[in-house]
Short mmCIF file of C-alpha atoms and ligand atoms in Angstrom, two decimals:
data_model
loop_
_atom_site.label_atom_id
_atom_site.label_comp_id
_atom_site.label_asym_id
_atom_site.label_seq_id
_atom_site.Cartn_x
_atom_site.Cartn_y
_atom_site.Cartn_z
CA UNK Z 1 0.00 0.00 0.00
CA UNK Z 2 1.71 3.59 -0.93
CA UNK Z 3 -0.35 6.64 0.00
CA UNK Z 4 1.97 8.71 -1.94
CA UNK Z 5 1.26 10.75 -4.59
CA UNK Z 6 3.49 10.75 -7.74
CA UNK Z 7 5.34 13.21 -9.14
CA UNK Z 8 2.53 13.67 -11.60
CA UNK Z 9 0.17 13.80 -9.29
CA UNK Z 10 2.17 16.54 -6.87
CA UNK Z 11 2.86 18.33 -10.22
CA UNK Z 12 -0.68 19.05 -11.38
CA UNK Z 13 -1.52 19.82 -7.60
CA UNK Z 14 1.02 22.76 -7.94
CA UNK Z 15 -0.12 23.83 -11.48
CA UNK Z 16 -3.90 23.39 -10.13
CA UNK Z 17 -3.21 25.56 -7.18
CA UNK Z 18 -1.10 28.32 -8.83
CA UNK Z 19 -4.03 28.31 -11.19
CA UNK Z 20 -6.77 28.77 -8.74
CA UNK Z 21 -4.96 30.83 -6.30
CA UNK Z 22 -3.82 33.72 -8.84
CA UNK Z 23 -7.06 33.39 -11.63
CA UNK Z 24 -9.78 32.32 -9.62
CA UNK Z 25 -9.46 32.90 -5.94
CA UNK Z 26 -9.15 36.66 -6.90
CA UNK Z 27 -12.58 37.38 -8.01
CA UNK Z 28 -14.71 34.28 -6.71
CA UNK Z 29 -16.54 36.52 -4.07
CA UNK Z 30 -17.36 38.90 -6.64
CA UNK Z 31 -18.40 36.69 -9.12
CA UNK Z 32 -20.79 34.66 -6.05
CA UNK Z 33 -22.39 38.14 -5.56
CA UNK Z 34 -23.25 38.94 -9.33
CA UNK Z 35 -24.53 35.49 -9.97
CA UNK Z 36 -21.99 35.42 -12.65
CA UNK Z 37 -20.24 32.79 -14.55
CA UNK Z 38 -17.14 33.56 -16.68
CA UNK Z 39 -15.94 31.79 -19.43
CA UNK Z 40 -12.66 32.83 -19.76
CA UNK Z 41 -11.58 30.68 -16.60
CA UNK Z 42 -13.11 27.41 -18.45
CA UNK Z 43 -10.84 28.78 -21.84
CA UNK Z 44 -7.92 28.99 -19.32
CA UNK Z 45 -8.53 25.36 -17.56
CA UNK Z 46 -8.65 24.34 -21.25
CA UNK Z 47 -5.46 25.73 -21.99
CA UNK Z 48 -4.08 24.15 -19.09
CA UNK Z 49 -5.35 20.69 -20.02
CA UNK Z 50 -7.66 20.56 -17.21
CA UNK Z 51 -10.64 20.06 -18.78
CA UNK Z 52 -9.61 16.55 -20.48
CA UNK Z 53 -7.47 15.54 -17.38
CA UNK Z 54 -8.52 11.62 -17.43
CA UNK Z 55 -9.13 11.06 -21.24
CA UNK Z 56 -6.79 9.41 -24.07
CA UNK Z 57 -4.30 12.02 -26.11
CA UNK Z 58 -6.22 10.41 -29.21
CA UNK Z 59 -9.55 12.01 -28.30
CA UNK Z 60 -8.32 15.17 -26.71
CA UNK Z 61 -7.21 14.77 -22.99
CA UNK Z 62 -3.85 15.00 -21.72
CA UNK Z 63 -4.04 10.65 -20.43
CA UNK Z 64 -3.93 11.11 -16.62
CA UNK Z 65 -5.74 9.41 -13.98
CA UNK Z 66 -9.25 9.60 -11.89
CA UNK Z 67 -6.80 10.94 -8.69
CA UNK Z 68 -5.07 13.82 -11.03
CA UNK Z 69 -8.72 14.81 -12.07
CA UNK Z 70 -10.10 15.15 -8.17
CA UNK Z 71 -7.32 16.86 -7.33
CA UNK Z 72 -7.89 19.34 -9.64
CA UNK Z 73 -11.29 19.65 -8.43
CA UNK Z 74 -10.48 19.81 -4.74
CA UNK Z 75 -7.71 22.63 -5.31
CA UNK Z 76 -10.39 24.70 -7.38
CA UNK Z 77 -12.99 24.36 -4.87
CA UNK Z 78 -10.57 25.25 -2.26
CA UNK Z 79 -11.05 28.41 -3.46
CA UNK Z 80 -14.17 28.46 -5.41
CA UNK Z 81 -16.85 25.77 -5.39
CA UNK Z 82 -18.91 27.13 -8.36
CA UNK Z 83 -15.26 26.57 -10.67
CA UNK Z 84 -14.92 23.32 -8.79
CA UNK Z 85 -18.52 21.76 -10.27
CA UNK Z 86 -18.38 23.48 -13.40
CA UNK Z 87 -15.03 21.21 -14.24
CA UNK Z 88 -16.80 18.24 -12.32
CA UNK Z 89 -19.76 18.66 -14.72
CA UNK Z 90 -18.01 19.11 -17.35
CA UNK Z 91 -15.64 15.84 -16.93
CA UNK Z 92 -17.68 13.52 -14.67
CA UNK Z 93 -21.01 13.64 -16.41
CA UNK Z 94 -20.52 14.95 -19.67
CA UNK Z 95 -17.67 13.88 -20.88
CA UNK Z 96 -17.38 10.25 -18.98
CA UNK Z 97 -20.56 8.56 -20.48
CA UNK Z 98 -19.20 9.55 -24.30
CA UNK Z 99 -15.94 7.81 -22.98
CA UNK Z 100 -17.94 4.45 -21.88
CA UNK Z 101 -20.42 4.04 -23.85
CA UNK Z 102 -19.52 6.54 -27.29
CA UNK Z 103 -18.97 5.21 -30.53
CA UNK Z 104 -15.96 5.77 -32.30
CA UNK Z 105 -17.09 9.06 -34.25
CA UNK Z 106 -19.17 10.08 -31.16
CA UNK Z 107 -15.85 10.05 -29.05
CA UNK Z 108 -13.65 11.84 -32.29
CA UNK Z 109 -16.20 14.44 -32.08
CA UNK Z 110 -17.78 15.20 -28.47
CA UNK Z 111 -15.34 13.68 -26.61
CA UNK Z 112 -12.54 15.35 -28.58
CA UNK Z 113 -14.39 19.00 -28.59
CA UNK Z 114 -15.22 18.60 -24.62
CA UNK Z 115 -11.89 17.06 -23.77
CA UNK Z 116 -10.05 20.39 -25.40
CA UNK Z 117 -12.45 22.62 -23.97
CA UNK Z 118 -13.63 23.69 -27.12
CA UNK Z 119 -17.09 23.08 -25.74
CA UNK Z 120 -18.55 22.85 -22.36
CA UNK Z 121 -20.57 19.92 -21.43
CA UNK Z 122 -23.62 19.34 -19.24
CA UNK Z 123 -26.04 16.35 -17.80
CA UNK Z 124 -29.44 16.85 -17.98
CA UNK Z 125 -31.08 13.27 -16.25
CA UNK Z 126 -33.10 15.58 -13.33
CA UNK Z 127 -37.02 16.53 -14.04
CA UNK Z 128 -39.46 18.92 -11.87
CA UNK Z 129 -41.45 15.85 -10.93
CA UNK Z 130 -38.44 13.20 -10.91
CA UNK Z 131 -35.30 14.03 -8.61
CA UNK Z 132 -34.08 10.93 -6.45
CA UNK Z 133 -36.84 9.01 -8.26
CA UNK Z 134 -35.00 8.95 -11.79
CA UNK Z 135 -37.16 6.11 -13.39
CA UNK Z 136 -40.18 8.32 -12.81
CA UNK Z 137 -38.75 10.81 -15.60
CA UNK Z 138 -41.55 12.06 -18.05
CA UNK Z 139 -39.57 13.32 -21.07
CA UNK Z 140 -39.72 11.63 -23.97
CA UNK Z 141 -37.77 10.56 -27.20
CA UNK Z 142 -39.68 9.09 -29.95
CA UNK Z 143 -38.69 7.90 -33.04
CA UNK Z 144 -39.57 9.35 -36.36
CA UNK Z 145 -37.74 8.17 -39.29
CA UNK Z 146 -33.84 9.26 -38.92
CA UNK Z 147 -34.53 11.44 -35.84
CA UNK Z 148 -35.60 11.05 -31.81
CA UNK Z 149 -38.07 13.37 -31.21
CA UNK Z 150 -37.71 14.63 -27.57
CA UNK Z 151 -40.36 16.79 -25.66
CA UNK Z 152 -40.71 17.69 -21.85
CA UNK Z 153 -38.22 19.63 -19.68
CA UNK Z 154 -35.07 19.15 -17.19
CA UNK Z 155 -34.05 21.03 -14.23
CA UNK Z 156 -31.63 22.27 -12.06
CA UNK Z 157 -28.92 21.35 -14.77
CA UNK Z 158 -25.62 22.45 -13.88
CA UNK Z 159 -23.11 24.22 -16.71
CA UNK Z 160 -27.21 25.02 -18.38
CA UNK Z 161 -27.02 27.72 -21.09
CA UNK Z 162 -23.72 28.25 -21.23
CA UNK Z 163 -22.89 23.91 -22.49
CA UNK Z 164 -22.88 23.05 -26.20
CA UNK Z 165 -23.03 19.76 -25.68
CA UNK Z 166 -25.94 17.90 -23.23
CA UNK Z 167 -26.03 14.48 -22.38
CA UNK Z 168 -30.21 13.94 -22.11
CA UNK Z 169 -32.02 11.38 -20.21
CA UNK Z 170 -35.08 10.71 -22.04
CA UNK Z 171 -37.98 7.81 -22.43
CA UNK Z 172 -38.37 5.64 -25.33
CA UNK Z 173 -40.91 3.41 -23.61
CA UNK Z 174 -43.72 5.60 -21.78
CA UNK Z 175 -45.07 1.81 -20.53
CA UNK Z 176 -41.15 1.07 -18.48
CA UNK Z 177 -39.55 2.72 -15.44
CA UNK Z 178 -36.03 2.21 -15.82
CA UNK Z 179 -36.00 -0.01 -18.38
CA UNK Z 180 -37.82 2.67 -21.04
CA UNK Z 181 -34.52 5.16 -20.60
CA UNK Z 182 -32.35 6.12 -23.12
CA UNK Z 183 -29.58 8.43 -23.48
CA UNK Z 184 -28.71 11.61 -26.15
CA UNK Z 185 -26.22 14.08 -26.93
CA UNK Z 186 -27.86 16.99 -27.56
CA UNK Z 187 -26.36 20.13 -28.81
CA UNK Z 188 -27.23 23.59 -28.15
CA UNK Z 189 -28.90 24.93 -30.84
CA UNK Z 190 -30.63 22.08 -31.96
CA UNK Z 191 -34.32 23.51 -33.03
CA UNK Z 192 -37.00 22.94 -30.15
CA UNK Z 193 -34.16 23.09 -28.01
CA UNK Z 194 -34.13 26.41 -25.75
CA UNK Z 195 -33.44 27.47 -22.11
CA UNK Z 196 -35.97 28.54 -19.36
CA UNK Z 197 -35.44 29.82 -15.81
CA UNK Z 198 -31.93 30.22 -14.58
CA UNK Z 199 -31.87 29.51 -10.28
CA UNK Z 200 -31.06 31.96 -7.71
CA UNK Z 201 -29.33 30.11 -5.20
CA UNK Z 202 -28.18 29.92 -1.68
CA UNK Z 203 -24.42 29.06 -2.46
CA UNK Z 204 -22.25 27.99 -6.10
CA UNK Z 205 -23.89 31.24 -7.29
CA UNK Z 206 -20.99 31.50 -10.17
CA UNK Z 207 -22.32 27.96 -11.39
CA UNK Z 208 -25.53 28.54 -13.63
CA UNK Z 209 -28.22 26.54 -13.26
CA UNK Z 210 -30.42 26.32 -15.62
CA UNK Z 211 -34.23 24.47 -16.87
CA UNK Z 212 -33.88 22.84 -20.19
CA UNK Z 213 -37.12 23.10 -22.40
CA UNK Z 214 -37.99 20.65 -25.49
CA UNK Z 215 -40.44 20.90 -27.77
CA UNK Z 216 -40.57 18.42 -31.36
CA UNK Z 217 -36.81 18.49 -30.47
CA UNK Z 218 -35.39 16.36 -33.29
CA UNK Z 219 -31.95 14.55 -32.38
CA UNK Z 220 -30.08 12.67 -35.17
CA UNK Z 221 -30.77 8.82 -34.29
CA UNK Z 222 -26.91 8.30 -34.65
CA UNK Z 223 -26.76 11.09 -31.48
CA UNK Z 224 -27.74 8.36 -29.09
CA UNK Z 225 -25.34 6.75 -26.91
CA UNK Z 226 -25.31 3.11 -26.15
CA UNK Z 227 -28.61 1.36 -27.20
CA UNK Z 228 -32.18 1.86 -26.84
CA UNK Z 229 -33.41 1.30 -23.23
CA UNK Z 230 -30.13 1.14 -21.42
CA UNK Z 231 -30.24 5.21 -20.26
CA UNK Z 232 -30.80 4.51 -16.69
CA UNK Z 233 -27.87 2.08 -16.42
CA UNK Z 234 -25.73 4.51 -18.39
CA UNK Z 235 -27.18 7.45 -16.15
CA UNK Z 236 -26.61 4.95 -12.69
CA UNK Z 237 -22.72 4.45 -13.99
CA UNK Z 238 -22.15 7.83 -14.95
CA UNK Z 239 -23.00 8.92 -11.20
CA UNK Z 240 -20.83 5.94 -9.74
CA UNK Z 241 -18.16 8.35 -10.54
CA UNK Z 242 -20.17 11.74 -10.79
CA UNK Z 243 -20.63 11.48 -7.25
CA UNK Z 244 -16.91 11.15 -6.23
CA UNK Z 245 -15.87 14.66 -7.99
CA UNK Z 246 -18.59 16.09 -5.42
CA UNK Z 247 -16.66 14.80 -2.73
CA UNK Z 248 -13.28 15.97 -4.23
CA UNK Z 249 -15.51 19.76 -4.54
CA UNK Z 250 -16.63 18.96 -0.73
CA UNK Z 251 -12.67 18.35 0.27
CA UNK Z 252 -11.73 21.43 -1.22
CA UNK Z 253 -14.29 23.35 0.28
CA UNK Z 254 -13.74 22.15 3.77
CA UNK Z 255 -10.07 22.25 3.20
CA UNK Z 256 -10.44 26.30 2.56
CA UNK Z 257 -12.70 26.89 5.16
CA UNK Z 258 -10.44 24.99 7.60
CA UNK Z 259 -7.30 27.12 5.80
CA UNK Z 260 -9.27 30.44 6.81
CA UNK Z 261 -9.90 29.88 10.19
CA UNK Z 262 -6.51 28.41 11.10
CA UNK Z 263 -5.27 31.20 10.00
CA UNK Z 264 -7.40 33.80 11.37
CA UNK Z 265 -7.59 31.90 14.87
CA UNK Z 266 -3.55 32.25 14.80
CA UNK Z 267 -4.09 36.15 14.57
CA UNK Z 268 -7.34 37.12 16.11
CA UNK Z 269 -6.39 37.93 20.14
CA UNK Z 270 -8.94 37.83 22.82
CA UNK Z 271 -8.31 37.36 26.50
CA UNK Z 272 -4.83 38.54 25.65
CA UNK Z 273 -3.81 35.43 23.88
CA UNK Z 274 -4.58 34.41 19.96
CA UNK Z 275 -7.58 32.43 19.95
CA UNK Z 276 -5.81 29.33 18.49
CA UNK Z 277 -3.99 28.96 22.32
CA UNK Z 278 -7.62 28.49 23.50
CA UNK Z 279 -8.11 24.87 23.97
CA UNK Z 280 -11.94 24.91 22.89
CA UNK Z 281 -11.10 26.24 19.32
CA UNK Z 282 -7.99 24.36 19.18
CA UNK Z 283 -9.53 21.35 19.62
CA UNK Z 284 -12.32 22.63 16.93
CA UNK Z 285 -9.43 23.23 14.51
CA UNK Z 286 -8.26 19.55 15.34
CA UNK Z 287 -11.13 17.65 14.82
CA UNK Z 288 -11.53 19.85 11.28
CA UNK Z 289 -9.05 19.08 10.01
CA UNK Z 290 -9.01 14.92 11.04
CA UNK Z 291 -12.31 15.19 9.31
CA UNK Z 292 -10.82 16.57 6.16
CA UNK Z 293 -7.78 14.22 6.36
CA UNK Z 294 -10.30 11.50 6.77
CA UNK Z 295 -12.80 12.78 3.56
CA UNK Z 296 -9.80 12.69 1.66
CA UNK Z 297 -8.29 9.65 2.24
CA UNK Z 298 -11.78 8.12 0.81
CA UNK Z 299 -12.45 10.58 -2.56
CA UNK Z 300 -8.72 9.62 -3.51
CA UNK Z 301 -9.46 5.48 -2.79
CA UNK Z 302 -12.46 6.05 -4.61
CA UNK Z 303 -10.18 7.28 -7.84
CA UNK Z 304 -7.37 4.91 -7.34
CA UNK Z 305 -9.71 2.40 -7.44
CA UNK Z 306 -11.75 3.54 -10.72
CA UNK Z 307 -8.22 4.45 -12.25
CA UNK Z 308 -7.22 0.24 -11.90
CA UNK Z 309 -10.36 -0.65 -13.16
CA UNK Z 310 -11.64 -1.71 -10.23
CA UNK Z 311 -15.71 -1.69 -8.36
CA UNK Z 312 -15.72 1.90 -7.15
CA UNK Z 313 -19.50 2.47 -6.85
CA UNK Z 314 -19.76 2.15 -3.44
CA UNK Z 315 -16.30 3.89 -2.76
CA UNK Z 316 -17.74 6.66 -4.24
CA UNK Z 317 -20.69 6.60 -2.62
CA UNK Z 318 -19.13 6.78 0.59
CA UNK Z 319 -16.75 9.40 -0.19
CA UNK Z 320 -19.63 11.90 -0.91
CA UNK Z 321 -21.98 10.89 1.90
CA UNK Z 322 -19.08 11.88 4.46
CA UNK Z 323 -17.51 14.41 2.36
CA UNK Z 324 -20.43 16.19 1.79
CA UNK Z 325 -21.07 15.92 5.78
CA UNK Z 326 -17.72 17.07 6.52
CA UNK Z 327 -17.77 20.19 4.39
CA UNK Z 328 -21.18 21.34 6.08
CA UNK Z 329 -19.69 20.08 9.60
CA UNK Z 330 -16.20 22.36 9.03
CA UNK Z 331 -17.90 25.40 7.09
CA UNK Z 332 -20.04 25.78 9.94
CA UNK Z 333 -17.40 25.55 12.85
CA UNK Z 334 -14.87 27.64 10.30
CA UNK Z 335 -18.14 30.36 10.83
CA UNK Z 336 -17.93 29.81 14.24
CA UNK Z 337 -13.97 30.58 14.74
CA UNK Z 338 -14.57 33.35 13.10
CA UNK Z 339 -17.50 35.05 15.16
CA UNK Z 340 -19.04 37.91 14.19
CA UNK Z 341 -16.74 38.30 11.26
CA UNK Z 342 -17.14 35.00 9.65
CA UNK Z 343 -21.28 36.54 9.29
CA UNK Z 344 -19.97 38.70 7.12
CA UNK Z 345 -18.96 38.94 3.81
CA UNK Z 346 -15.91 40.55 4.95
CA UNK Z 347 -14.40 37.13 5.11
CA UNK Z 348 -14.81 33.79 2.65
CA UNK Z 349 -16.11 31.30 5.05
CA UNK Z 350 -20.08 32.42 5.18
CA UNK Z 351 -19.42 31.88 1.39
CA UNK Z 352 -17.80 28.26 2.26
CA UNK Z 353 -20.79 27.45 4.00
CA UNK Z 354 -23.26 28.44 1.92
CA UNK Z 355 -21.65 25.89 -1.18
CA UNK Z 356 -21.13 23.27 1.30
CA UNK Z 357 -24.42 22.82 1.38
CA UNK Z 358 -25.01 21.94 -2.08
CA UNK Z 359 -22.88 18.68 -2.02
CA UNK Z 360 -24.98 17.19 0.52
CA UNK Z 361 -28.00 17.66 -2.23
CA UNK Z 362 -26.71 16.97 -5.88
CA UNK Z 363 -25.63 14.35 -7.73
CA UNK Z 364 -28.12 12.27 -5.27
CA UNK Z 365 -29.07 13.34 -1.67
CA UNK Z 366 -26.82 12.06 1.28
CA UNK Z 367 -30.18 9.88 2.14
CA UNK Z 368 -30.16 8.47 -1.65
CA UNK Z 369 -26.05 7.83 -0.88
CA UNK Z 370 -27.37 5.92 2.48
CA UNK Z 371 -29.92 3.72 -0.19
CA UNK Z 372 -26.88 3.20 -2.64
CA UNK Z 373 -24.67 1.76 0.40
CA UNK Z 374 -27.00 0.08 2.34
CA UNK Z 375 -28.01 -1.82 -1.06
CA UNK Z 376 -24.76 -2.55 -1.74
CA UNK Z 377 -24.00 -4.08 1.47
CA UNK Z 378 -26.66 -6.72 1.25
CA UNK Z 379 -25.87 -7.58 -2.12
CA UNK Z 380 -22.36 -8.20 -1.29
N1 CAA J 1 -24.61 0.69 -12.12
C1 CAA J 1 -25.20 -0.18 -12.97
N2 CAA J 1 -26.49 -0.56 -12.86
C2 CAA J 1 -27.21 -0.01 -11.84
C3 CAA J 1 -26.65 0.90 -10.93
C4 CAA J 1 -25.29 1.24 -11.09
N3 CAA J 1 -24.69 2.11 -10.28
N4 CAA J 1 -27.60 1.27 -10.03
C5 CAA J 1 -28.72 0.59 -10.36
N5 CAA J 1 -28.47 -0.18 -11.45
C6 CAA J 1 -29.40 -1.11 -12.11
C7 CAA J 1 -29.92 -2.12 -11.10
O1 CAA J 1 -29.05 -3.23 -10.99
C8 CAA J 1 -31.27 -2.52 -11.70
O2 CAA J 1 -31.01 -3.41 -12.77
P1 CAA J 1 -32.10 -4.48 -13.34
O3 CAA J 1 -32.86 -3.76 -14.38
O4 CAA J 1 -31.26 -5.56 -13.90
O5 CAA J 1 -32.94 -4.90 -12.17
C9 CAA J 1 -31.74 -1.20 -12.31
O6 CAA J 1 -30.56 -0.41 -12.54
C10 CAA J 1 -32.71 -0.43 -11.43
O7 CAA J 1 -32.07 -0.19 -10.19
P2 CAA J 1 -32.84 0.17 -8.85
O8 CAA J 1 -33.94 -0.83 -8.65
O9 CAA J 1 -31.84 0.35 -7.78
O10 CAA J 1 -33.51 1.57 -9.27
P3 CAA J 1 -34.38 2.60 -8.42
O11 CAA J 1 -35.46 3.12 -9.27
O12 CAA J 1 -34.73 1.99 -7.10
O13 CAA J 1 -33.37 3.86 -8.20
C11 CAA J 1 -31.58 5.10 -7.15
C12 CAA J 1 -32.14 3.75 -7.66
C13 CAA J 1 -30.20 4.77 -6.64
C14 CAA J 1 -32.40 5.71 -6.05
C15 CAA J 1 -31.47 6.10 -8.35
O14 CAA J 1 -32.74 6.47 -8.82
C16 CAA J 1 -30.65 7.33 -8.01
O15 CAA J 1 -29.43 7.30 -8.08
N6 CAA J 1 -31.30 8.49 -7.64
C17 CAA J 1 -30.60 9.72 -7.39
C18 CAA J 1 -30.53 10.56 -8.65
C19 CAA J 1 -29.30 11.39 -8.74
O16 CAA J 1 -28.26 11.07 -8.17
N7 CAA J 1 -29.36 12.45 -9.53
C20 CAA J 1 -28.23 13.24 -9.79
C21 CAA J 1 -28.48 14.17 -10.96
S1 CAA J 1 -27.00 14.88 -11.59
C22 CAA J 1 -26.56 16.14 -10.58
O17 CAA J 1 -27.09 16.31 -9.51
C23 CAA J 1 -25.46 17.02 -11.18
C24 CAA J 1 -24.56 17.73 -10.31
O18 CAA J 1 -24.46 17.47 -9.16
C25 CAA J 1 -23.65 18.70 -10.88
P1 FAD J 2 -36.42 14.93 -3.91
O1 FAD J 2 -36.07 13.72 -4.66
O2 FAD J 2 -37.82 15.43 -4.03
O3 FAD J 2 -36.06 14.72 -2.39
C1 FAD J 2 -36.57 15.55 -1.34
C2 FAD J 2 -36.07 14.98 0.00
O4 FAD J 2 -36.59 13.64 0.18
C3 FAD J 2 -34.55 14.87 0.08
O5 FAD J 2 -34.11 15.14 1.38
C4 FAD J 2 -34.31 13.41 -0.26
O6 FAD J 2 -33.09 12.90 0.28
C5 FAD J 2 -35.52 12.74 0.40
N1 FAD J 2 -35.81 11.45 -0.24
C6 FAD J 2 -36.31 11.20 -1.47
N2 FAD J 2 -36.41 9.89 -1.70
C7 FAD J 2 -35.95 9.27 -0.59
C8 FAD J 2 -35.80 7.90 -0.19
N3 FAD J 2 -36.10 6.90 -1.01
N4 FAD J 2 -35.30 7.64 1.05
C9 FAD J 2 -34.96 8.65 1.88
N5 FAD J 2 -35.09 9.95 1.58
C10 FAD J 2 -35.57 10.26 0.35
N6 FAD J 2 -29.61 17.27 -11.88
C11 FAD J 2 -29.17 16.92 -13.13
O7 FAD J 2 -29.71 16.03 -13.76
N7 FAD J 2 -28.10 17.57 -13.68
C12 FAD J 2 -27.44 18.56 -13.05
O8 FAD J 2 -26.47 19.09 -13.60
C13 FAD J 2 -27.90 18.96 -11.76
N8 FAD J 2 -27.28 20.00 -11.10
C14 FAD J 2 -27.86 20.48 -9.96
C15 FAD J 2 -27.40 21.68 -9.41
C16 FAD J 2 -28.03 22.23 -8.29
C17 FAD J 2 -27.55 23.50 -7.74
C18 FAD J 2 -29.15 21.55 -7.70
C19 FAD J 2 -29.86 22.12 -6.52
C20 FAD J 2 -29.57 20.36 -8.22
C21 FAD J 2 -28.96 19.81 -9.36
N9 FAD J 2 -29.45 18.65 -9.96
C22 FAD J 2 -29.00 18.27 -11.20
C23 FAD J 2 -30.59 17.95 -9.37
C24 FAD J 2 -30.22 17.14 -8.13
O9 FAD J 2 -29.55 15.98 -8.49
C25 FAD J 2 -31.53 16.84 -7.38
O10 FAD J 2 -31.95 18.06 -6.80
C26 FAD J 2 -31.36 15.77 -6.33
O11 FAD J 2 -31.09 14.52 -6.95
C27 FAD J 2 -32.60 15.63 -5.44
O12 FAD J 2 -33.79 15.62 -6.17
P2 FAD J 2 -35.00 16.60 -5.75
O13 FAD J 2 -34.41 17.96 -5.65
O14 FAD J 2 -36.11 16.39 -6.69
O15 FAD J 2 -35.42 16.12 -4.31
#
């Protein structure tokens, strides 16, 4: 067993963090408060080679591993969460299901463009009326000579308006849950295709969220991926791994709000000492960061094990349920170290705290992560 990291590994860590600290740490608060989500960093992560970390050179990516690609998401959501899930998005459940289950021209073409950041990609499996309950979705694709022709609407999709390329959950048999699933690439711009309310959240406010509306939407037949009916299994996989670049956004999260309050309990004085030499928040600081340590240690198992083609499913599933429970845990006691000033937007942690929430909700509830387990523990 070797916990270390390569030199790879350590290298894209310091490229990552160079990156995040100088280009978007710098205007993440701002960009929170204006609801606003810029472009130009995705172009720059795409010079970089970020956003094709784990793919082939032959279809775009720069042929590094599952742990390279969370830490790039951690380090970014160190200091900005909304960066940190755009990049997750874009990789995990865009670009990962063209990887698996693509054809050859679908991954020269989609994969390529999303690998070299040439387009952004998004996942669109979540409905108004279907959430945790995915086999209860209602849109559907039906066929009509060379085309799918896809009507109903998504929500809460992630990277929404501002993607070219959507990966759409949709039914081809009204009569079957799960079974009557397939999947689509869509592309933006695709008549009957358009974009309705954006959300105005509590916390990633720099990551739009967007509804997706179709109406006689006609995608190309050859735009499905995999075959007829097998959408849900496709969508299921696609999360297996999804769900472990929340954790890696959780970790980095935690890991700045923990960063922020060791450093401001090392300054702030009260009593006549720095509040650090206080046992109480010394001991809060302690338990942080064990809880980090320990959130870690399980996102980067989870990508070891999917990088040596190992069952990771339930790894993953793990590393989000506690990661996801550590970042609200830490971003709330960071707050609290703080006092008065971590209220305030003088300081980054009330904005820590109001992502962390977020990664105990997406990419299936902590309470749907519970289900995954606990079904995977009787089955074993
Ligand atoms: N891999 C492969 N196959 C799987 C699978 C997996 N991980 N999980 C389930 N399946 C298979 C089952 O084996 C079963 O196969 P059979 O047809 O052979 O029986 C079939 O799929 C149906 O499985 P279930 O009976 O378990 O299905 P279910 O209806 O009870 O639902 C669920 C299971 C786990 C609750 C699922 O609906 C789920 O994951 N819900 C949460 C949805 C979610 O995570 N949404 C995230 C949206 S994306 C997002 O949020 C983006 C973002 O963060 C940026
Ligand atoms: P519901 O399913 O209605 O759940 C409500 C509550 O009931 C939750 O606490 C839930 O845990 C609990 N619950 C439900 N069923 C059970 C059960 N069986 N056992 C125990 N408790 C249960 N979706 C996409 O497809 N693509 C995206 O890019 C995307 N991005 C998102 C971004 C944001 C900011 C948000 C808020 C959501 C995003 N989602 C996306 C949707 C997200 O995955 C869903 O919100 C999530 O899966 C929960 O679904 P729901 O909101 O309908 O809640």
């Amino acid at each position: 067993m070797n916990f270390q990291l390569t030199e790879e590994q350590e290298m894209l860590r310091k490229m990552v963090r160079d990156f995040a600290e100088n280009e978007v740490g710098p205007t993440a608060a701002e960009r929170d408060e204006e609801e606003r989500f810029d472009r130009s960093i995705f172009d720059k992560m795409a010079e970089l080679g970020l956003t094709g970390i784990p793919w082939p050179e032959e279809y775009g990516g720069i042929g590094a591993d599952y742990v390279s690609y969370v830490i790039a998401v951690e380090e970014l959501s160190r200091v900005c969460a909304s960066t940190g899930v755009t990049l997750s998005a874009h990789i995990s459940l865009a670009s990962w299901p063209i990887y698996k289950f693509g054809n050859e021209k679908q991954k020269k073409t989609y994969l390529y463009q999303l690998a070299t950041g040439e387009k952004l990609g998004a996942y669109a499996l979540s409905e108004p009326g279907a959430g945790s309950d995915v086999a209860s979705m209602r849109t559907t694709a039906k066929l009509d000579g060379d085309h799918y022709v896809l009507n109903g609407s998504k929500v809460w999709i992630t990277n929404g308006g501002e993607a070219e390329i959507y990966i759409v959950f949709a039914k081809t048999d009204m009569d079957a849950r799960h079974k009557g699933i397939s999947a689509f690439i869509v592309e933006k711009g695709t008549p009957g295709f358009s974009f309705g309310k954006k959300e105005k959240k509590l916390g990633i406010r720099s990551s739009p969220t967007t509804e997706l509306i179709f109406e006689d939407c006609r995608v190309p037949k050859e735009n499905m991926l995999g075959k007829e009916g097998e959408g849900f299994k496709i969508a299921m996989m696609t999360l297996d791994g999804g769900r472990n670049g929340i954790a890696a956004q959780a970790v980095g999260i935690a890991q700045g709000a923990l960063d922020a309050a060791v450093e401001y309990a090392k300054e702030r004085e009260q009593f006549g000492k720095p509040i650090a030499n206080q046992q109480g928040i010394s001991f809060k600081l302690a338990d942080m960061a064990t809880e980090v340590e320990a959130s870690r240690l399980l996102t980067y198992q989870a990508a070891w094990l999917e990088s040596q083609g190992l069952p990771y499913g339930k790894a993953s599933a793990m590393s989000k349920l506690f990661a996801g429970d550590t970042a609200m845990r830490v971003t709330t006691e960071a707050v609290q170290v703080f006092g008065g000033y971590g209220y305030t937007k003088d300081y980054p942690v009330e904005r820590f705290m109001r992502d962390a929430k977020i990664t105990q909700i997406y990419e299936g509830t902590n309470e749907i992560q519970r289900l995954v387990i606990g079904r995977m523990l009787t089955k074993e």
